[in-house]
Coordinates of N, CA and C in Angstrom, one line a residue:
M1 N 50.9 16.9 15.9 CA 52.1 16.2 15.8 C 52.9 16.7 15.4
A2 N 54.0 16.8 15.9 CA 55.3 18.0 15.2 C 55.9 16.8 14.6
S3 N 56.2 17.3 13.1 CA 56.8 16.6 12.5 C 57.5 16.4 12.4
L4 N 58.2 14.9 11.7 CA 58.8 14.3 12.3 C 59.6 14.5 10.9
R5 N 61.5 14.8 10.6 CA 62.3 14.8 9.5 C 62.9 13.6 8.4
L6 N 62.4 13.6 7.6 CA 63.0 12.6 7.0 C 63.3 12.9 5.5
L7 N 64.8 11.9 5.8 CA 65.5 12.1 4.8 C 64.5 10.8 3.4
L8 N 64.2 11.5 2.6 CA 64.1 10.3 1.2 C 64.8 9.5 -0.1
V9 N 65.6 9.0 0.4 CA 66.6 8.6 -1.1 C 66.2 8.1 -1.9
E10 N 66.1 9.1 -3.6 CA 64.9 8.1 -4.6 C 65.9 8.5 -5.9
D11 N 66.5 7.1 -6.6 CA 66.7 8.4 -8.0 C 65.8 8.8 -9.2
D12 N 64.6 8.0 -9.0 CA 63.8 8.0 -10.0 C 62.7 8.6 -9.7
D13 N 63.0 10.4 -10.2 CA 62.4 11.7 -10.2 C 60.7 11.8 -10.0
D14 N 60.1 10.7 -10.4 CA 59.0 10.5 -10.8 C 57.9 10.6 -9.6
L15 N 58.6 8.9 -9.0 CA 57.8 8.4 -7.7 C 58.8 9.1 -6.1
R16 N 60.0 10.1 -6.6 CA 60.1 10.6 -5.7 C 59.5 11.9 -5.4
S17 N 59.3 11.8 -6.7 CA 58.4 14.0 -6.2 C 57.3 13.5 -5.5
S18 N 56.4 11.8 -6.5 CA 55.0 11.4 -5.9 C 55.4 10.9 -4.4
L19 N 56.7 10.3 -3.7 CA 56.7 10.2 -2.7 C 56.5 11.4 -1.6
R20 N 57.3 12.8 -2.4 CA 57.2 14.0 -1.3 C 55.9 14.3 -0.8
R21 N 55.2 14.4 -2.3 CA 54.1 14.8 -2.2 C 53.4 14.7 -0.5
G22 N 53.3 12.7 -1.1 CA 52.3 11.8 -0.2 C 52.8 12.2 1.2
L23 N 54.3 11.5 1.4 CA 53.9 12.2 2.4 C 54.5 13.6 3.6
A24 N 54.0 14.6 2.9 CA 53.7 16.0 3.2 C 52.9 16.2 3.9
E25 N 52.4 15.7 3.0 CA 50.2 15.3 3.4 C 50.6 14.8 4.1
H26 N 50.9 14.2 4.1 CA 50.9 12.8 6.2 C 51.6 14.0 7.2
G27 N 51.9 15.0 7.3 CA 52.3 15.4 8.0 C 54.1 15.6 8.4
F28 N 54.7 14.7 7.1 CA 56.4 14.5 7.4 C 57.2 15.8 6.9
A29 N 58.1 16.1 7.5 CA 58.7 17.9 6.8 C 60.1 16.5 6.4
V30 N 59.9 16.5 4.7 CA 61.0 16.1 3.8 C 61.8 16.1 3.7
I31 N 63.3 15.4 3.4 CA 64.5 16.8 2.2 C 64.5 14.8 1.8
E32 N 64.6 15.9 0.5 CA 65.1 15.0 -0.6 C 66.5 14.8 -1.0
A33 N 67.2 13.0 -1.4 CA 67.6 12.7 -2.1 C 67.9 12.0 -3.2
E34 N 68.5 12.4 -4.1 CA 68.8 11.8 -5.5 C 69.7 10.7 -5.4
D35 N 70.7 10.9 -5.1 CA 72.1 9.9 -5.0 C 72.4 9.8 -4.0
G36 N 73.8 8.8 -3.5 CA 74.3 8.4 -2.8 C 74.7 9.1 -1.9
A37 N 75.6 9.9 -2.2 CA 76.7 11.1 -1.7 C 75.9 12.1 -0.8
T38 N 74.4 12.2 -2.8 CA 73.7 13.4 -1.4 C 73.0 13.3 -0.1
A39 N 73.2 11.6 -0.5 CA 72.2 11.6 1.2 C 73.2 11.4 1.9
I40 N 74.0 11.3 2.0 CA 74.8 11.2 3.4 C 75.2 12.3 3.3
A41 N 75.2 13.3 2.8 CA 75.9 14.9 3.3 C 74.5 15.1 4.3
R42 N 73.6 15.2 3.4 CA 72.1 15.5 4.0 C 71.3 15.2 5.3
G43 N 71.9 13.5 5.2 CA 71.8 12.9 6.4 C 72.6 12.8 6.9
T44 N 73.5 14.0 6.9 CA 74.4 13.8 8.3 C 74.8 15.4 8.5
D45 N 73.7 16.3 8.1 CA 73.6 17.9 8.3 C 73.6 18.0 10.0
A46 N 73.8 19.0 10.2 CA 73.0 19.9 12.1 C 71.6 19.3 12.2
V47 N 70.9 19.3 11.6 CA 70.1 18.7 12.3 C 69.7 17.9 11.8
A48 N 70.1 16.1 12.7 CA 69.1 15.1 12.1 C 67.7 14.8 11.8
P49 N 67.8 13.5 10.7 CA 67.0 13.1 10.3 C 66.1 12.0 11.5
D50 N 64.5 12.0 11.5 CA 64.5 11.2 12.3 C 64.2 9.9 11.5
L51 N 63.5 10.0 10.6 CA 63.3 8.6 9.1 C 64.1 8.6 8.1
V52 N 64.8 7.2 7.6 CA 64.9 7.4 6.4 C 64.6 6.2 5.6
V53 N 63.6 6.6 4.7 CA 63.3 5.6 3.1 C 64.5 6.1 1.8
L54 N 65.7 5.1 2.2 CA 66.9 4.6 1.4 C 66.3 3.2 0.4
D55 N 66.5 4.5 -0.9 CA 66.3 3.0 -1.9 C 68.0 2.1 -2.7
I56 N 67.6 1.4 -2.6 CA 68.7 -0.2 -2.5 C 69.9 0.7 -4.0
A57 N 68.7 0.7 -5.2 CA 69.5 1.0 -6.6 C 69.1 2.3 -6.6
L58 N 71.0 2.7 -6.2 CA 71.4 4.2 -6.2 C 72.1 4.3 -7.8
P59 N 72.0 5.2 -8.6 CA 73.1 5.5 -9.7 C 74.4 5.6 -9.0
D60 N 74.9 6.4 -7.8 CA 76.6 6.1 -7.6 C 76.6 5.0 -6.2
A61 N 75.7 4.7 -5.7 CA 76.2 3.8 -4.9 C 75.3 2.6 -4.8
D62 N 74.7 1.8 -3.6 CA 74.3 0.7 -2.9 C 73.4 1.4 -2.0
G63 N 72.3 1.1 -1.9 CA 71.7 1.6 -0.8 C 72.0 1.5 0.6
R64 N 73.0 -0.6 0.3 CA 73.2 -0.1 1.8 C 74.7 -0.1 2.1
D65 N 75.3 0.5 1.3 CA 76.7 1.1 1.1 C 76.4 2.1 2.6
V66 N 75.2 3.5 1.8 CA 74.6 4.6 2.1 C 74.1 4.3 3.4
C67 N 74.1 3.4 3.6 CA 73.2 3.1 5.1 C 74.2 2.2 6.3
R68 N 75.4 1.9 6.0 CA 76.4 1.8 6.6 C 77.2 2.8 6.8
A69 N 77.5 3.9 5.8 CA 78.0 5.2 6.0 C 77.5 5.9 6.5
L70 N 75.8 5.8 6.8 CA 75.1 6.6 8.1 C 75.8 6.6 8.9
R71 N 75.1 5.1 9.5 CA 75.3 4.7 10.9 C 77.3 5.2 10.8
G72 N 78.5 5.2 10.1 CA 79.2 5.3 10.8 C 79.4 6.8 11.1
R73 N 78.9 7.5 10.3 CA 78.9 8.8 11.1 C 77.9 9.4 12.0
G74 N 77.1 8.6 13.0 CA 76.5 8.2 13.8 C 75.2 9.0 13.6
V75 N 74.4 8.3 12.4 CA 72.6 8.7 12.5 C 72.3 7.4 13.3
T76 N 71.7 7.6 13.5 CA 71.2 6.9 14.8 C 69.3 6.6 14.0
A77 N 68.8 6.9 13.1 CA 66.8 7.1 12.8 C 67.2 6.5 12.9
P78 N 65.0 5.8 11.6 CA 65.3 4.5 11.9 C 65.4 4.8 9.7
V79 N 66.5 2.9 9.4 CA 67.0 3.0 7.6 C 65.7 2.7 7.6
L80 N 64.0 2.9 6.6 CA 63.7 1.8 5.8 C 64.3 1.4 4.3
F81 N 64.6 0.4 3.4 CA 65.0 0.4 2.9 C 62.9 0.1 1.6
L82 N 63.8 0.7 0.7 CA 63.6 0.4 -1.4 C 63.7 -0.2 -1.4
T83 N 63.5 -1.8 -1.9 CA 64.4 -1.8 -3.4 C 63.0 -3.2 -4.1
A84 N 63.4 -3.2 -5.3 CA 63.0 -4.1 -6.1 C 63.1 -5.7 -5.8
R85 N 63.7 -6.5 -5.4 CA 64.2 -7.9 -4.5 C 63.9 -8.8 -3.1
D86 N 63.0 -9.7 -3.3 CA 62.6 -9.7 -2.1 C 62.9 -10.7 -1.5
G87 N 64.2 -11.3 -1.9 CA 65.2 -12.8 -1.1 C 65.8 -12.5 -0.1
L88 N 65.3 -13.1 0.5 CA 66.0 -13.5 1.0 C 66.7 -13.3 2.4
S89 N 68.1 -13.3 1.2 CA 69.3 -12.9 1.6 C 70.0 -11.3 1.1
D90 N 68.2 -11.0 -0.3 CA 68.6 -9.0 0.2 C 68.0 -8.7 0.9
R91 N 67.2 -9.5 1.7 CA 66.6 -8.9 2.9 C 68.3 -8.6 4.1
L92 N 67.9 -10.0 4.7 CA 68.7 -10.1 5.5 C 70.1 -8.7 5.0
S93 N 70.6 -8.7 4.3 CA 72.0 -7.6 3.8 C 71.1 -6.2 4.0
G94 N 70.8 -5.9 3.9 CA 70.1 -5.1 4.7 C 69.9 -5.0 5.7
F95 N 69.8 -5.8 7.0 CA 69.5 -5.3 8.1 C 71.1 -5.0 9.0
D96 N 72.7 -6.7 8.1 CA 73.2 -6.4 8.1 C 73.9 -5.2 8.5
V97 N 73.7 -4.7 8.0 CA 73.9 -3.1 8.0 C 73.3 -1.8 8.3
G98 N 72.5 -2.2 8.7 CA 71.9 -1.3 10.3 C 70.1 -0.7 9.8
G99 N 69.4 -1.3 9.4 CA 68.7 -0.6 8.3 C 67.7 -1.2 9.2
D100 N 66.3 -1.0 9.5 CA 65.2 -1.3 10.1 C 64.1 -2.2 9.1
D101 N 63.6 -2.1 7.8 CA 62.6 -2.5 7.9 C 63.2 -2.1 6.1
Y102 N 62.5 -2.8 5.4 CA 62.0 -2.7 3.5 C 60.1 -3.3 3.3
L103 N 60.8 -2.2 1.7 CA 59.4 -2.8 0.9 C 60.3 -3.2 -0.1
V104 N 59.2 -3.8 -0.3 CA 59.4 -4.0 -2.1 C 58.5 -3.4 -3.2
K105 N 59.4 -2.5 -4.4 CA 58.4 -2.3 -5.2 C 58.3 -3.4 -6.3
P106 N 56.9 -3.2 -6.7 CA 56.2 -1.9 -6.8 C 55.4 -2.0 -5.1
F107 N 55.4 -0.8 -4.0 CA 54.3 -1.0 -2.9 C 52.9 0.0 -2.8
H108 N 51.8 -0.3 -2.0 CA 51.3 0.6 -1.2 C 51.7 1.6 -0.4
F109 N 51.3 3.2 -1.1 CA 51.7 3.6 -0.4 C 51.2 4.2 1.4
D110 N 49.6 3.3 1.4 CA 49.3 3.3 2.8 C 50.6 2.7 3.9
E111 N 51.3 1.5 3.0 CA 51.7 0.5 3.5 C 53.0 1.1 4.6
L112 N 53.5 2.2 3.5 CA 55.3 3.2 3.7 C 54.5 3.6 4.7
V113 N 53.2 4.1 4.6 CA 52.9 4.9 5.9 C 53.0 4.6 7.6
V114 N 52.2 3.6 7.5 CA 52.1 2.7 8.4 C 53.3 2.2 8.9
R115 N 55.0 1.8 8.1 CA 55.8 1.7 8.6 C 56.3 2.9 9.1
L116 N 56.6 3.6 8.6 CA 56.9 4.9 9.4 C 56.9 5.6 10.5
H117 N 55.2 4.7 10.8 CA 54.6 5.7 11.9 C 55.1 4.7 12.9
A118 N 55.5 3.0 12.5 CA 55.4 2.2 13.1 C 57.3 2.3 14.2
L119 N 58.0 2.9 12.9 CA 59.3 3.1 12.6 C 59.7 4.2 13.9
A120 N 59.1 5.2 13.4 CA 58.7 6.7 15.3 C 58.6 6.2 16.5
R121 N 57.6 5.0 16.2 CA 57.1 4.8 17.9 C 58.3 4.3 18.6
R122 N 58.3 3.3 17.6 CA 60.4 2.3 18.5 C 61.0 2.9 19.2
R123 N 61.2 4.4 18.3 CA 61.9 5.8 18.6 C 61.6 6.4 19.7
G124 N 60.2 6.2 19.6 CA 59.7 7.1 20.6 C 58.7 8.8 20.0
G125 N 58.9 8.7 19.4 CA 58.6 10.0 18.2 C 57.0 9.9 18.8
P126 N 56.5 11.4 18.2 CA 55.5 11.8 19.2 C 54.1 11.5 18.7
E127 N 53.4 11.1 18.9 CA 51.8 10.2 19.4 C 50.8 11.3 19.2
P128 N 49.7 11.1 18.0 CA 48.9 11.8 18.2 C 48.4 11.7 18.9
S129 N 46.9 13.2 19.2 CA 46.5 13.9 20.0 C 45.4 12.9 19.6
T130 N 44.6 11.6 20.4 CA 42.6 11.4 20.1 C 42.1 10.9 21.2
G131 N 43.0 11.4 22.1 CA 42.0 10.9 23.8 C 42.7 10.3 23.6
V132 N 43.0 9.2 23.3 CA 43.0 7.9 23.4 C 44.8 7.7 23.0
H133 N 45.1 6.9 24.1 CA 46.6 7.0 24.0 C 47.4 5.4 25.1
V134 N 48.2 4.8 24.3 CA 48.5 3.5 24.3 C 50.5 3.5 24.5
S135 N 50.0 2.5 25.2 CA 51.4 2.5 25.9 C 52.6 1.2 25.1
P136 N 53.4 1.2 24.3 CA 53.4 0.3 23.6 C 54.3 -1.0 24.7
S137 N 54.9 -0.4 26.2 CA 55.6 -1.0 27.1 C 55.1 -2.2 27.8
S138 N 53.6 -1.5 28.6 CA 52.8 -2.1 28.6 C 51.4 -3.0 28.6
R139 N 52.1 -2.7 26.8 CA 50.2 -2.9 26.0 C 49.5 -2.9 26.8
V140 N 48.6 -1.4 26.9 CA 47.8 -0.8 27.4 C 47.0 0.4 26.3
A141 N 45.9 0.2 26.0 CA 44.9 1.5 26.0 C 44.4 2.6 27.6
R142 N 44.7 3.6 27.2 CA 43.1 4.3 28.5 C 42.9 5.6 27.8
C143 N 42.3 5.5 28.3 CA 41.3 7.1 27.9 C 41.2 7.9 29.4
G144 N 41.7 9.0 29.2 CA 41.3 9.3 31.2 C 42.1 8.4 31.9
D145 N 40.5 8.3 32.9 CA 41.1 7.7 34.3 C 40.8 6.1 34.0
H146 N 40.6 5.3 32.6 CA 40.4 4.4 31.9 C 40.9 3.5 31.1
R147 N 41.1 1.9 31.8 CA 42.5 1.4 31.4 C 42.3 0.1 30.6
V148 N 42.9 -0.9 29.4 CA 42.4 -1.9 29.0 C 43.5 -2.3 28.7
D149 N 43.7 -3.6 28.2 CA 44.4 -4.6 28.1 C 44.7 -4.4 26.3
L150 N 45.9 -4.7 26.5 CA 45.9 -4.7 24.7 C 47.1 -6.6 23.7
T151 N 46.2 -7.0 23.5 CA 47.3 -8.0 22.9 C 48.2 -7.7 21.5
P152 N 49.3 -8.3 21.7 CA 50.6 -7.3 20.7 C 50.1 -6.7 19.2
T153 N 48.7 -7.7 18.9 CA 48.4 -7.8 17.8 C 47.3 -6.4 17.8
E154 N 46.3 -6.1 18.8 CA 45.7 -5.3 18.8 C 45.5 -4.1 19.2
L155 N 47.3 -4.0 19.6 CA 48.6 -2.9 19.7 C 48.9 -2.6 18.7
R156 N 49.4 -3.4 17.8 CA 49.7 -2.2 16.1 C 48.5 -2.5 15.4
L157 N 47.2 -2.7 15.8 CA 46.5 -2.2 14.8 C 45.6 -0.9 15.4
L158 N 45.8 -1.0 16.8 CA 44.9 0.1 16.9 C 46.1 1.3 17.2
S159 N 47.7 1.3 17.0 CA 48.8 2.4 16.9 C 48.8 2.1 15.5
A160 N 48.3 1.3 14.3 CA 48.2 1.9 13.1 C 46.8 3.5 12.5
L161 N 46.1 2.5 13.5 CA 44.5 3.8 13.5 C 44.7 5.0 13.5
L162 N 46.0 4.8 14.9 CA 45.2 5.9 16.0 C 47.1 7.0 15.3
D163 N 47.6 6.4 14.1 CA 49.1 7.9 13.7 C 47.5 8.3 12.4
A164 N 46.8 6.7 11.8 CA 46.2 8.0 10.0 C 45.6 8.8 11.2
R165 N 45.1 9.1 12.0 CA 44.1 10.6 12.5 C 43.1 10.4 11.4
G166 N 42.2 10.2 11.6 CA 41.0 10.1 10.1 C 41.2 9.2 9.3
Q167 N 42.5 9.3 9.1 CA 42.1 8.8 7.1 C 42.4 7.7 7.5
T168 N 41.5 7.0 5.9 CA 41.2 4.6 6.1 C 42.4 4.6 4.8
L169 N 42.2 3.7 6.1 CA 44.2 2.6 6.0 C 42.5 0.9 5.3
E170 N 43.1 1.6 4.1 CA 43.4 -0.5 4.0 C 43.3 -1.6 4.7
R171 N 42.5 -2.4 3.6 CA 42.6 -3.5 4.7 C 44.2 -4.0 4.5
R172 N 44.5 -4.2 3.3 CA 46.4 -4.3 3.5 C 46.5 -3.7 4.0
A173 N 46.9 -2.6 4.5 CA 47.7 -1.6 5.2 C 47.8 -2.6 6.7
L174 N 46.2 -2.3 6.9 CA 46.5 -2.6 8.2 C 46.8 -4.4 8.3
V175 N 46.8 -4.5 7.6 CA 47.5 -6.4 7.6 C 48.7 -6.6 7.7
A176 N 49.0 -5.7 6.9 CA 50.7 -5.3 6.7 C 50.9 -4.6 8.8
A177 N 50.3 -3.9 9.2 CA 50.7 -3.5 10.9 C 50.3 -4.5 11.9
G178 N 49.7 -5.0 11.6 CA 49.1 -6.0 12.7 C 49.8 -6.9 12.6
W179 N 50.5 -8.1 11.7 CA 51.2 -9.3 11.4 C 52.7 -9.2 10.6
S180 N 53.2 -10.7 10.9 CA 54.1 -9.9 10.2 C 54.9 -10.2 8.4
P181 N 55.3 -10.1 7.6 CA 55.0 -10.2 6.9 C 54.7 -12.0 5.9
G182 N 54.6 -12.0 5.5 CA 54.7 -13.5 4.7 C 52.9 -14.7 5.8
A183 N 52.9 -13.3 7.0 CA 51.4 -13.8 7.7 C 50.5 -14.0 6.4
I184 N 49.1 -14.8 7.4 CA 48.6 -15.3 6.3 C 47.7 -15.4 7.2
V185 N 46.5 -14.2 7.0 CA 45.6 -13.9 7.5 C 44.4 -13.5 6.5
H186 N 43.4 -14.5 7.3 CA 42.4 -14.4 6.6 C 41.0 -14.1 6.5
D187 N 40.3 -14.1 5.9 CA 39.3 -12.2 5.3 C 38.7 -12.0 7.2
N188 N 38.1 -13.0 8.4 CA 37.7 -12.4 8.7 C 38.4 -12.7 10.1
T189 N 39.7 -12.9 9.6 CA 39.7 -11.8 10.6 C 40.6 -11.1 11.1
L190 N 41.0 -10.5 10.1 CA 41.0 -8.6 10.4 C 39.6 -8.5 11.4
E191 N 38.5 -8.1 10.5 CA 37.1 -7.5 11.4 C 37.3 -8.3 12.5
Q192 N 37.2 -9.6 13.1 CA 37.4 -9.7 14.5 C 37.8 -9.6 14.9
Y193 N 39.2 -8.8 15.4 CA 40.1 -8.4 15.8 C 39.5 -6.6 15.9
V194 N 38.5 -6.0 14.7 CA 37.8 -4.6 14.9 C 37.5 -4.9 15.4
G195 N 35.9 -5.9 15.2 CA 35.6 -5.8 16.4 C 35.9 -6.1 17.6
R196 N 36.9 -6.7 18.5 CA 37.3 -6.9 19.9 C 38.1 -5.5 19.9
L197 N 38.1 -4.4 19.3 CA 39.0 -3.3 19.7 C 38.1 -2.4 20.0
R198 N 36.2 -2.3 19.5 CA 35.3 -2.2 18.9 C 35.2 -1.6 20.8
R199 N 35.2 -2.7 20.6 CA 34.8 -2.9 22.4 C 35.2 -2.4 23.4
K200 N 36.6 -2.6 23.0 CA 37.5 -2.2 24.6 C 37.6 -0.9 24.1
L201 N 37.7 -0.4 23.0 CA 36.9 1.3 23.0 C 36.3 2.1 24.1
Q202 N 34.8 0.9 23.5 CA 33.8 1.5 23.9 C 33.8 1.1 26.2
S203 N 34.7 -0.3 25.5 CA 35.0 0.2 27.8 C 36.2 0.5 28.6
I204 N 36.4 2.1 27.7 CA 37.7 3.3 28.3 C 36.9 4.7 28.1
A205 N 35.3 4.3 27.8 CA 34.6 5.0 27.6 C 35.7 6.5 26.3
A206 N 35.9 5.8 25.6 CA 36.8 6.2 24.1 C 35.5 7.1 23.4
S207 N 35.5 8.5 23.1 CA 35.0 9.7 22.1 C 35.5 8.7 20.5
V208 N 36.5 7.4 20.6 CA 36.8 7.9 19.6 C 36.0 5.4 18.4
T209 N 35.7 5.6 17.3 CA 35.3 4.4 17.5 C 35.8 4.2 15.9
I210 N 36.3 2.9 15.7 CA 36.6 2.3 14.5 C 35.3 2.8 13.6
V211 N 36.0 2.6 11.8 CA 34.9 3.0 11.3 C 34.3 2.2 10.0
T212 N 34.0 1.3 9.5 CA 35.0 0.3 8.2 C 33.5 1.2 7.3
V213 N 34.4 1.3 6.1 CA 34.2 2.3 5.4 C 34.6 1.2 4.0
R214 N 32.9 1.0 3.5 CA 33.3 -0.3 2.4 C 33.6 -0.7 1.7
G215 N 34.1 -1.1 1.2 CA 35.1 -1.4 0.2 C 37.1 -1.5 -0.2
L216 N 37.1 -1.0 1.4 CA 38.3 -0.3 1.7 C 38.8 -0.4 3.0
G217 N 38.2 0.2 3.6 CA 39.8 -0.3 4.7 C 38.5 0.1 6.3
Y218 N 39.2 0.4 6.6 CA 38.6 1.2 8.0 C 38.9 2.2 8.6
R219 N 38.9 3.3 9.7 CA 38.9 4.8 10.0 C 38.7 4.6 11.1
L220 N 39.6 5.2 12.4 CA 39.2 5.8 13.6 C 38.1 7.0 12.9
E221 N 37.9 7.5 13.9 CA 36.9 8.7 14.0 C 35.6 9.1 15.1

């Protein structure tokens, strides 16, 4: 899969370094910025970012103002806000200035990766090669000449597993990918959906299946 160019804006040196390493391991080409001024400069380089991860509490600016400035300069990349606040007004204000998603600190790294891949898909980002392909517009999974319809939740779950490319996704990361924030998902609900997806993958003669990683979650292999 071609690398996605990601602008990471975070003033905490340790967190930024940790995120950079983890995101690079997942195939992202990371450009770093520690403050708002640097973010605007690097976000408007000749080669535009494909995604932006933007902390709201920056030393020289509010991240929402940075997002507004990037949008005003023609940057169309999806923006995911990082924030320590989870109030409704805080979230809505981020969307109002052109943000696309948000994560409340502290957050789980796997959830960040899943959300970034979801944003990339909405923008038309590259799809990993596993032999199984999904069509978000028609909600269809296909393998060769075989195809099967998916529900919206099945589509989101399978897309997250495809994006992870053989890596284990914890249950909470899959729940975050499949359901809206705040949704109540019972313990056996995810298992039921995974079972349905396994049967659908079998129906299209897929060479991959969903494996249960006991005590952790699931992966596609």
